[in-house]
């Protein structure tokens, strides 16, 4: 059936084909769409053979699909990848398809023997005499070439070319949609895989508190299925699990992009500890937003932590008495032996070592006390006064090293806050002592105390040796000291000061932070809530 008749005098068979073609254009399965295109166009134009080469992603490389059609021969055949690539590259380089790609135009060849654009390759088994070949083109590139063949000369004419070009243009749009859809499906599958590989429960809510998405762990945790979860709202969920009331509380605040909250909490009915993380998500594309809730079971971690605290407690208390005994007996022996005895020297070494151990135990006890004791002695103080008195106390140390001190204390930071003043003062002193220790003689140290909203900020900036990026996350750990080259002057310390600062500030519901550049200096800061 020469295709020209399709538009000129449509028979009912032609109309059926037209309706099949328009249905084909709505297909969203890319593979299915490609097979239907080749099958239906071959049928519509009475072609004996057809081929479709396609490369929507890398148009210049033509590495993708080659689908062939042969009438009465079982129809569609998908060519094996390596063979397909070889064929596609060859005809794009030397054959008619290449001409179509370069000219960005379709072509009808009435007789292949009389048209130089038709190239017969040595190994070709084709006996084609007439050819119809059209590009699938987008605004930027040719993404496919469809070729229909017939062994009779003159089988196709220019009106077939026009009709096939219209179909090709429509197919390009459908193909684009199908490609987008398959990419979306791929991304969706990727997301699914990530969500189900997560060891934590995850629930995504929209602005109104409806569940948009949840993973299997969350569903199992709430004793339901992912599908059933998607029907629920956060109010339904918090009725099931009281822990999620925290999310309801957070939602009372206005939604602000970038915000997040973290809660460590214990579930009475489950008898387990959880870390609940709630972050705001926001799309700048359509202004939508909501919350991502991640729930992590931290029972084992907390148990380990309790165990560690107990061990520290036991070690620090139980080692004190034997140490005191050693020191006591050392003094006794010292009395008993003559002045010139070499044993005196040994005793001195023993005393020095026990003294160091005692210092270490004292530090351990201090950390433990800050972390575990109730917040006693909370009193109203002027934060600025604490800063000034700590600075005054440190002044001789700064002077001894000829360090230049700049103080920026804004008026508002004189306001009253309720804290354990000796603890906070210790934290301020610690930052100042470190700036003094780790800044060379003649260096510059700036101290800032400001108020922003309901926070007091305290910052100590120095022009000292700085901290390498790899060590930054660790400096607030207990007993961590930044490894320094041996050539550097050894600064005494046990690596506990910053840990104490962190413990104190966190007990006051504030946060510590740090920025540093090796060789240029450091900025240590903390903020405290104004209560
Ligand atoms: P330490 O007793 O060793 O000073 P800290 O806990 O106070 O213990 O500090 C931990 C480590 O952080 C220090 O060993 C030091 O290497 C680094 N550090 C602290 N403050 C500064 C600073 N202002 N400049 C450079 N390094 C610092």
PDB file of N, CA, C and O and ligand atoms in Angstrom, residues 430 434-435 437-438 462 465-467 475 480-482 484 492-499 522 524, ligand 1:
ATOM      1  N   UNK A 430      39.163  29.382  79.167  1.00  0.00           N
ATOM      2  CA  UNK A 430      39.798  28.348  78.376  1.00  0.00           C
ATOM      3  C   UNK A 430      40.093  28.802  76.952  1.00  0.00           C
ATOM      4  O   UNK A 430      41.189  28.575  76.417  1.00  0.00           O
ATOM      5  N   UNK A 434      43.903  29.271  75.476  1.00  0.00           N
ATOM      6  CA  UNK A 434      44.365  28.623  74.247  1.00  0.00           C
ATOM      7  C   UNK A 434      44.885  29.652  73.250  1.00  0.00           C
ATOM      8  O   UNK A 434      45.907  29.436  72.596  1.00  0.00           O
ATOM      9  N   UNK A 435      44.162  30.767  73.130  1.00  0.00           N
ATOM     10  CA  UNK A 435      44.608  31.810  72.197  1.00  0.00           C
ATOM     11  C   UNK A 435      45.996  32.276  72.614  1.00  0.00           C
ATOM     12  O   UNK A 435      46.884  32.477  71.778  1.00  0.00           O
ATOM     13  N   UNK A 437      48.208  30.499  74.378  1.00  0.00           N
ATOM     14  CA  UNK A 437      49.198  29.425  74.214  1.00  0.00           C
ATOM     15  C   UNK A 437      49.574  29.197  72.748  1.00  0.00           C
ATOM     16  O   UNK A 437      50.720  28.922  72.423  1.00  0.00           O
ATOM     17  N   UNK A 438      48.564  29.272  71.858  1.00  0.00           N
ATOM     18  CA  UNK A 438      48.803  28.860  70.471  1.00  0.00           C
ATOM     19  C   UNK A 438      49.009  30.042  69.517  1.00  0.00           C
ATOM     20  O   UNK A 438      48.895  29.897  68.313  1.00  0.00           O
ATOM     21  N   UNK A 462      42.277  34.534  67.004  1.00  0.00           N
ATOM     22  CA  UNK A 462      43.711  34.772  67.195  1.00  0.00           C
ATOM     23  C   UNK A 462      44.462  34.692  65.878  1.00  0.00           C
ATOM     24  O   UNK A 462      43.923  34.224  64.864  1.00  0.00           O
ATOM     25  N   UNK A 465      48.793  29.666  65.344  1.00  0.00           N
ATOM     26  CA  UNK A 465      49.285  28.614  64.435  1.00  0.00           C
ATOM     27  C   UNK A 465      48.167  27.916  63.664  1.00  0.00           C
ATOM     28  O   UNK A 465      48.414  27.245  62.675  1.00  0.00           O
ATOM     29  N   UNK A 466      46.905  28.069  64.135  1.00  0.00           N
ATOM     30  CA  UNK A 466      45.781  27.469  63.420  1.00  0.00           C
ATOM     31  C   UNK A 466      45.724  25.959  63.598  1.00  0.00           C
ATOM     32  O   UNK A 466      46.574  25.340  64.254  1.00  0.00           O
ATOM     33  N   UNK A 467      44.683  25.382  62.996  1.00  0.00           N
ATOM     34  CA  UNK A 467      44.429  23.943  63.161  1.00  0.00           C
ATOM     35  C   UNK A 467      44.164  23.359  61.775  1.00  0.00           C
ATOM     36  O   UNK A 467      43.358  23.915  61.016  1.00  0.00           O
ATOM     37  N   UNK A 475      38.859  18.500  67.772  1.00  0.00           N
ATOM     38  CA  UNK A 475      39.491  19.237  68.870  1.00  0.00           C
ATOM     39  C   UNK A 475      38.628  19.341  70.127  1.00  0.00           C
ATOM     40  O   UNK A 475      39.152  19.558  71.209  1.00  0.00           O
ATOM     41  N   UNK A 480      41.978  14.952  73.139  1.00  0.00           N
ATOM     42  CA  UNK A 480      42.533  15.073  71.787  1.00  0.00           C
ATOM     43  C   UNK A 480      43.455  16.285  71.721  1.00  0.00           C
ATOM     44  O   UNK A 480      43.100  17.382  72.149  1.00  0.00           O
ATOM     45  N   UNK A 481      44.657  16.075  71.192  1.00  0.00           N
ATOM     46  CA  UNK A 481      45.582  17.180  70.958  1.00  0.00           C
ATOM     47  C   UNK A 481      46.000  17.119  69.498  1.00  0.00           C
ATOM     48  O   UNK A 481      46.247  16.045  68.964  1.00  0.00           O
ATOM     49  N   UNK A 482      46.036  18.265  68.846  1.00  0.00           N
ATOM     50  CA  UNK A 482      46.390  18.281  67.427  1.00  0.00           C
ATOM     51  C   UNK A 482      47.847  17.843  67.267  1.00  0.00           C
ATOM     52  O   UNK A 482      48.722  18.395  67.924  1.00  0.00           O
ATOM     53  N   UNK A 484      51.368  17.948  66.107  1.00  0.00           N
ATOM     54  CA  UNK A 484      52.152  19.057  65.539  1.00  0.00           C
ATOM     55  C   UNK A 484      53.526  18.531  65.158  1.00  0.00           C
ATOM     56  O   UNK A 484      54.031  17.584  65.785  1.00  0.00           O
ATOM     57  N   UNK A 492      52.371  22.723  76.690  1.00  0.00           N
ATOM     58  CA  UNK A 492      51.830  21.732  77.622  1.00  0.00           C
ATOM     59  C   UNK A 492      50.307  21.746  77.614  1.00  0.00           C
ATOM     60  O   UNK A 492      49.677  22.767  77.382  1.00  0.00           O
ATOM     61  N   UNK A 493      49.745  20.591  77.881  1.00  0.00           N
ATOM     62  CA  UNK A 493      48.294  20.488  77.928  1.00  0.00           C
ATOM     63  C   UNK A 493      47.895  19.028  77.881  1.00  0.00           C
ATOM     64  O   UNK A 493      48.708  18.173  77.521  1.00  0.00           O
ATOM     65  N   UNK A 494      46.642  18.773  78.291  1.00  0.00           N
ATOM     66  CA  UNK A 494      46.195  17.389  78.281  1.00  0.00           C
ATOM     67  C   UNK A 494      45.086  17.145  77.266  1.00  0.00           C
ATOM     68  O   UNK A 494      44.509  16.088  77.201  1.00  0.00           O
ATOM     69  N   UNK A 495      44.727  18.179  76.519  1.00  0.00           N
ATOM     70  CA  UNK A 495      43.687  18.018  75.505  1.00  0.00           C
ATOM     71  C   UNK A 495      42.301  17.902  76.096  1.00  0.00           C
ATOM     72  O   UNK A 495      41.421  17.246  75.520  1.00  0.00           O
ATOM     73  N   UNK A 496      42.081  18.527  77.238  1.00  0.00           N
ATOM     74  CA  UNK A 496      40.781  18.378  77.882  1.00  0.00           C
ATOM     75  C   UNK A 496      40.018  19.704  77.951  1.00  0.00           C
ATOM     76  O   UNK A 496      38.800  19.729  78.117  1.00  0.00           O
ATOM     77  N   UNK A 497      40.768  20.824  77.792  1.00  0.00           N
ATOM     78  CA  UNK A 497      40.165  22.150  77.983  1.00  0.00           C
ATOM     79  C   UNK A 497      38.946  22.363  77.096  1.00  0.00           C
ATOM     80  O   UNK A 497      37.862  22.721  77.576  1.00  0.00           O
ATOM     81  N   UNK A 498      39.100  22.134  75.784  1.00  0.00           N
ATOM     82  CA  UNK A 498      37.989  22.402  74.867  1.00  0.00           C
ATOM     83  C   UNK A 498      36.825  21.463  75.126  1.00  0.00           C
ATOM     84  O   UNK A 498      35.667  21.825  74.954  1.00  0.00           O
ATOM     85  N   UNK A 499      37.159  20.252  75.557  1.00  0.00           N
ATOM     86  CA  UNK A 499      36.097  19.303  75.860  1.00  0.00           C
ATOM     87  C   UNK A 499      35.242  19.831  77.026  1.00  0.00           C
ATOM     88  O   UNK A 499      34.012  19.734  77.009  1.00  0.00           O
ATOM     89  N   UNK A 522      42.856  31.182  64.328  1.00  0.00           N
ATOM     90  CA  UNK A 522      41.630  30.434  64.626  1.00  0.00           C
ATOM     91  C   UNK A 522      40.572  31.367  65.185  1.00  0.00           C
ATOM     92  O   UNK A 522      40.886  32.415  65.742  1.00  0.00           O
ATOM     93  N   UNK A 524      37.469  30.708  67.755  1.00  0.00           N
ATOM     94  CA  UNK A 524      36.689  29.810  68.601  1.00  0.00           C
ATOM     95  C   UNK A 524      35.497  30.603  69.119  1.00  0.00           C
ATOM     96  O   UNK A 524      35.659  31.747  69.564  1.00  0.00           O
TER      97      UNK A 524
HETATM   98  P1  LIG B   1      45.255  21.471  75.369  1.00  0.00           P
HETATM   99  O1  LIG B   1      45.362  21.225  76.831  1.00  0.00           O
HETATM  100  O2  LIG B   1      46.064  20.563  74.557  1.00  0.00           O
HETATM  101  O3  LIG B   1      45.436  22.925  75.006  1.00  0.00           O
HETATM  102  P2  LIG B   1      42.498  21.812  74.489  1.00  0.00           P
HETATM  103  O4  LIG B   1      41.347  20.867  74.639  1.00  0.00           O
HETATM  104  O5  LIG B   1      42.350  23.149  75.076  1.00  0.00           O
HETATM  105  O6  LIG B   1      43.760  21.050  75.055  1.00  0.00           O
HETATM  106  O7  LIG B   1      42.790  21.946  72.951  1.00  0.00           O
HETATM  107  C1  LIG B   1      42.868  20.781  72.146  1.00  0.00           C
HETATM  108  C2  LIG B   1      43.832  21.009  70.996  1.00  0.00           C
HETATM  109  O8  LIG B   1      43.295  21.989  70.117  1.00  0.00           O
HETATM  110  C3  LIG B   1      45.150  21.578  71.435  1.00  0.00           C
HETATM  111  O9  LIG B   1      46.075  20.532  71.704  1.00  0.00           O
HETATM  112  C4  LIG B   1      45.614  22.419  70.280  1.00  0.00           C
HETATM  113  O10 LIG B   1      46.370  21.657  69.395  1.00  0.00           O
HETATM  114  C5  LIG B   1      44.321  22.813  69.600  1.00  0.00           C
HETATM  115  N1  LIG B   1      43.966  24.219  69.877  1.00  0.00           N
HETATM  116  C6  LIG B   1      43.144  24.678  70.822  1.00  0.00           C
HETATM  117  N2  LIG B   1      43.027  26.025  70.763  1.00  0.00           N
HETATM  118  C7  LIG B   1      43.810  26.426  69.741  1.00  0.00           C
HETATM  119  C8  LIG B   1      44.121  27.694  69.140  1.00  0.00           C
HETATM  120  N3  LIG B   1      43.591  28.843  69.597  1.00  0.00           N
HETATM  121  N4  LIG B   1      44.958  27.708  68.074  1.00  0.00           N
HETATM  122  C9  LIG B   1      45.488  26.562  67.584  1.00  0.00           C
HETATM  123  N5  LIG B   1      45.242  25.328  68.100  1.00  0.00           N
HETATM  124  C10 LIG B   1      44.409  25.262  69.164  1.00  0.00           C
END
